[in-house]
């Protein structure tokens, strides 16, 4: 018997990536990530922290808040901190991913 869920879990290696400052992480961010976890095998959340941008919360606090917010979720997600030294662009991430990599863009990213 064909089970779509089993097929997705065992055969499709698709990863989605979501970039943002998450300053702070919100319930809307959580809902987006939960939806991504339903649709993809793995989710990468890249938290931006550039020296020329002012943030309300320190990067470590934003990472910790994101982990806390997702603590009851399936651990198929990875959180990466992107700064002036660590750039996780599409091509860099694609080299680290088995299978397809999808970019999920928010309204801010689409406009810029």
XYZ file of N, CA and C in Angstrom:
336
model
N 0.850 -1.172 0.000
C 0.000 0.000 0.000
C 0.894 1.233 0.000
N 0.572 2.168 -0.858
C 1.345 3.395 -0.980
C 0.970 4.363 0.124
N 1.955 4.836 0.854
C 1.740 5.850 1.877
C 2.582 7.062 1.511
N 1.933 8.167 1.246
C 2.637 9.391 0.868
C 3.610 9.816 1.958
N 3.184 9.730 3.227
C 4.050 10.137 4.334
C 5.309 9.283 4.389
N 5.147 7.959 4.238
C 6.300 7.073 4.270
C 7.210 7.344 3.088
N 6.618 7.553 1.927
C 7.400 7.881 0.738
C 8.214 9.149 0.961
N 7.573 10.182 1.499
C 8.259 11.450 1.744
C 9.411 11.269 2.724
N 9.174 10.506 3.789
C 10.187 10.344 4.829
C 11.366 9.503 4.354
N 11.113 8.516 3.497
C 12.156 7.571 3.128
C 12.838 7.859 1.789
N 12.168 8.526 0.889
C 12.696 8.619 -0.465
C 13.018 10.027 -0.943
N 12.341 10.997 -0.480
C 12.544 12.343 -0.995
C 13.512 13.076 -0.078
N 14.597 13.495 -0.629
C 15.576 14.264 0.132
C 15.482 15.700 -0.351
N 14.561 16.420 0.217
C 14.371 17.817 -0.145
C 14.560 18.675 1.091
N 15.367 19.685 0.943
C 15.664 20.587 2.045
C 15.203 21.985 1.659
N 14.617 22.674 2.620
C 14.200 24.061 2.415
C 15.015 24.945 3.347
N 15.287 26.158 2.889
C 16.058 27.100 3.701
C 15.281 28.405 3.818
N 15.301 28.952 5.026
C 14.637 30.213 5.320
C 15.646 31.143 5.974
N 15.893 32.295 5.345
C 16.814 33.296 5.888
C 16.021 34.400 6.577
N 16.621 35.003 7.588
C 15.990 36.147 8.212
C 16.778 36.605 9.424
N 16.417 37.775 9.936
C 17.075 38.259 11.157
C 16.385 37.674 12.389
N 15.101 37.359 12.277
C 14.335 36.771 13.384
C 14.569 37.574 14.661
N 14.311 38.857 14.548
C 14.612 39.792 15.625
C 13.352 40.484 16.122
N 12.593 39.797 16.941
C 12.762 38.456 17.510
C 12.031 37.415 16.668
N 12.284 36.121 16.957
C 11.476 35.079 16.327
C 10.027 35.224 16.801
N 9.095 35.070 15.888
C 7.681 35.257 16.216
C 6.906 33.972 15.987
N 5.657 33.977 16.422
C 4.808 32.811 16.164
C 4.568 32.646 14.664
N 4.594 33.735 13.911
C 4.469 33.625 12.451
C 5.675 32.875 11.874
N 6.877 33.180 12.371
C 8.062 32.436 11.935
C 7.902 30.954 12.262
N 7.424 30.684 13.472
C 7.236 29.295 13.886
C 6.261 28.582 12.954
N 5.160 29.211 12.622
C 4.164 28.587 11.741
C 4.741 28.328 10.356
N 5.537 29.254 9.859
C 6.189 29.054 8.557
C 7.112 27.844 8.623
N 7.906 27.749 9.677
C 8.847 26.638 9.823
C 8.100 25.320 10.005
N 7.016 25.316 10.786
C 6.227 24.094 10.955
C 5.634 23.634 9.627
N 5.173 24.568 8.827
C 4.653 24.226 7.500
C 5.765 23.667 6.627
N 6.938 24.276 6.710
C 8.078 23.774 5.946
C 8.434 22.349 6.358
N 8.374 22.057 7.658
C 8.694 20.711 8.144
C 7.695 19.674 7.641
N 6.474 20.101 7.369
C 5.476 19.192 6.811
C 5.754 18.898 5.340
N 6.347 19.862 4.649
C 6.517 19.759 3.199
C 7.892 19.245 2.763
N 8.899 19.382 3.625
C 10.253 19.050 3.228
C 10.878 18.069 4.208
N 11.896 17.352 3.741
C 12.593 16.383 4.580
C 13.394 17.052 5.680
N 13.935 18.240 5.386
C 14.767 18.967 6.344
C 14.580 20.454 6.124
N 14.756 21.231 7.198
C 14.645 22.686 7.116
C 15.898 23.306 7.725
N 16.457 24.265 7.009
C 17.589 25.044 7.515
C 17.097 26.464 7.757
N 17.316 26.955 8.973
C 16.971 28.330 9.323
C 18.281 29.093 9.473
N 18.462 30.110 8.646
C 19.683 30.916 8.696
C 19.337 32.253 9.339
N 19.954 32.511 10.494
C 19.721 33.749 11.227
C 20.837 34.735 10.889
N 20.451 35.855 10.301
C 21.415 36.880 9.889
C 21.873 37.709 11.088
N 23.161 38.070 11.052
C 23.726 38.916 12.103
C 24.909 39.697 11.530
N 24.598 40.744 10.791
C 25.640 41.533 10.138
C 26.045 42.727 11.003
N 27.318 43.093 10.939
C 27.843 44.170 11.794
C 27.217 45.526 11.477
N 26.773 45.741 10.254
C 26.248 47.050 9.877
C 24.741 47.196 10.085
N 24.126 46.214 10.719
C 22.693 46.283 10.991
C 22.472 46.245 12.505
N 21.549 47.077 12.971
C 21.233 47.091 14.401
C 20.116 46.081 14.682
N 20.322 45.266 15.698
C 19.346 44.257 16.099
C 18.873 44.560 17.513
N 17.643 44.192 17.801
C 17.110 44.370 19.152
C 17.735 43.384 20.119
N 17.957 42.159 19.645
C 18.494 41.099 20.508
C 19.828 40.611 19.960
N 20.708 40.171 20.860
C 21.982 39.590 20.443
C 21.732 38.333 19.616
N 22.669 38.011 18.757
C 22.533 36.834 17.888
C 22.349 35.550 18.692
N 23.135 35.389 19.744
C 23.017 34.169 20.552
C 21.632 34.056 21.181
N 21.078 35.185 21.578
C 19.728 35.180 22.166
C 18.684 34.812 21.119
N 18.832 35.322 19.904
C 17.886 34.994 18.834
C 17.968 33.515 18.470
N 19.180 32.967 18.442
C 19.351 31.532 18.174
C 18.699 30.719 19.291
N 18.968 31.097 20.545
C 18.376 30.385 21.681
C 16.852 30.480 21.686
N 16.319 31.671 21.344
C 14.858 31.831 21.280
C 14.266 30.931 20.199
N 14.955 30.835 19.059
C 14.464 29.983 17.977
C 14.467 28.523 18.410
N 15.554 28.085 19.060
C 15.601 26.698 19.572
C 14.484 26.456 20.585
N 14.274 27.400 21.473
C 13.214 27.266 22.479
C 11.844 27.190 21.817
N 11.629 28.013 20.822
C 10.352 28.047 20.124
C 10.082 26.737 19.385
N 11.140 26.092 18.899
C 10.988 24.871 18.104
C 11.284 23.598 18.902
N 11.442 23.719 20.217
C 11.904 22.575 21.009
C 10.977 21.363 20.943
N 9.701 21.562 20.716
C 8.773 20.434 20.632
C 8.545 19.960 19.204
N 9.303 20.537 18.286
C 9.160 20.178 16.870
C 10.070 19.011 16.541
N 9.786 18.416 15.432
C 10.650 17.390 14.875
C 12.036 17.990 14.677
N 13.078 17.305 15.079
C 14.441 17.835 15.002
C 15.045 17.742 13.596
N 14.237 17.839 12.579
C 14.738 17.841 11.214
C 15.100 19.255 10.768
N 15.355 20.120 11.713
C 15.746 21.475 11.365
C 17.154 21.749 11.886
N 17.822 22.669 11.219
C 19.144 23.120 11.617
C 19.116 24.644 11.649
N 19.732 25.212 12.670
C 19.837 26.667 12.754
C 21.297 27.052 12.538
N 21.508 27.948 11.574
C 22.846 28.452 11.282
C 22.867 29.956 11.528
N 23.981 30.446 12.036
C 24.155 31.879 12.247
C 25.005 32.427 11.107
N 24.453 33.371 10.382
C 25.155 33.987 9.257
C 25.611 35.380 9.667
N 26.912 35.629 9.504
C 27.451 36.945 9.820
C 28.442 37.343 8.739
N 29.270 38.325 9.028
C 30.213 38.809 8.023
C 31.255 37.750 7.649
N 31.525 36.802 8.528
C 32.508 35.754 8.252
C 31.886 34.476 7.722
N 30.668 34.170 8.122
C 29.982 32.940 7.731
C 28.818 33.282 6.820
N 29.030 33.073 5.528
C 27.995 33.398 4.555
C 27.384 32.104 4.021
N 26.123 31.897 4.306
C 25.422 30.711 3.845
C 24.512 31.090 2.686
N 25.121 31.315 1.513
C 24.294 31.605 0.351
C 23.769 30.290 -0.236
N 22.946 30.410 -1.239
C 22.315 29.238 -1.846
C 23.353 28.214 -2.300
N 24.412 28.662 -2.961
C 25.390 27.748 -3.528
C 26.194 27.024 -2.451
N 26.530 27.738 -1.387
C 27.234 27.116 -0.264
C 26.374 26.044 0.386
N 25.100 26.364 0.630
C 24.202 25.395 1.256
C 23.904 24.224 0.330
N 23.768 24.488 -0.950
C 23.441 23.427 -1.896
C 24.525 22.363 -1.931
N 25.778 22.756 -1.735
C 26.884 21.797 -1.701
C 26.789 20.876 -0.487
N 26.138 21.337 0.587
C 26.052 20.573 1.830
C 24.792 19.719 1.918
N 23.917 19.840 0.933
C 22.614 19.183 0.989
C 22.559 18.035 -0.008
N 22.028 16.907 0.445
C 21.771 15.795 -0.458
C 20.377 15.997 -1.028
N 20.255 15.999 -2.331
C 18.957 16.212 -2.958
C 18.735 17.674 -3.290
N 17.472 18.030 -3.432
C 17.104 19.382 -3.854
C 17.089 20.352 -2.676
N 17.401 21.617 -2.978
C 17.353 22.683 -1.986
C 16.377 23.740 -2.475
N 15.406 24.052 -1.652
C 14.385 25.052 -1.979
C 14.571 26.263 -1.086
N 14.410 27.437 -1.656
C 14.514 28.682 -0.906
C 13.105 29.176 -0.616
N 12.819 29.412 0.643
C 11.545 29.981 1.060
C 11.821 31.453 1.363
N 11.178 32.318 0.631
C 11.451 33.743 0.769
C 10.269 34.457 1.394
N 10.559 35.299 2.361
C 9.535 36.132 2.963
C 9.329 37.395 2.144
N 8.358 38.172 2.514
C 8.036 39.390 1.789
C 9.212 40.354 1.747
N 9.964 40.471 2.850
C 11.115 41.375 2.888
C 12.144 40.984 1.830
N 12.451 39.683 1.754
C 13.443 39.217 0.803
C 12.990 39.402 -0.629
N 11.728 39.199 -0.877
C 11.198 39.363 -2.235
C 11.331 40.808 -2.685
N 11.068 41.744 -1.785
C 11.128 43.158 -2.145
C 12.548 43.657 -2.341
N 13.516 43.072 -1.603
C 14.903 43.513 -1.759
C 15.601 42.688 -2.807
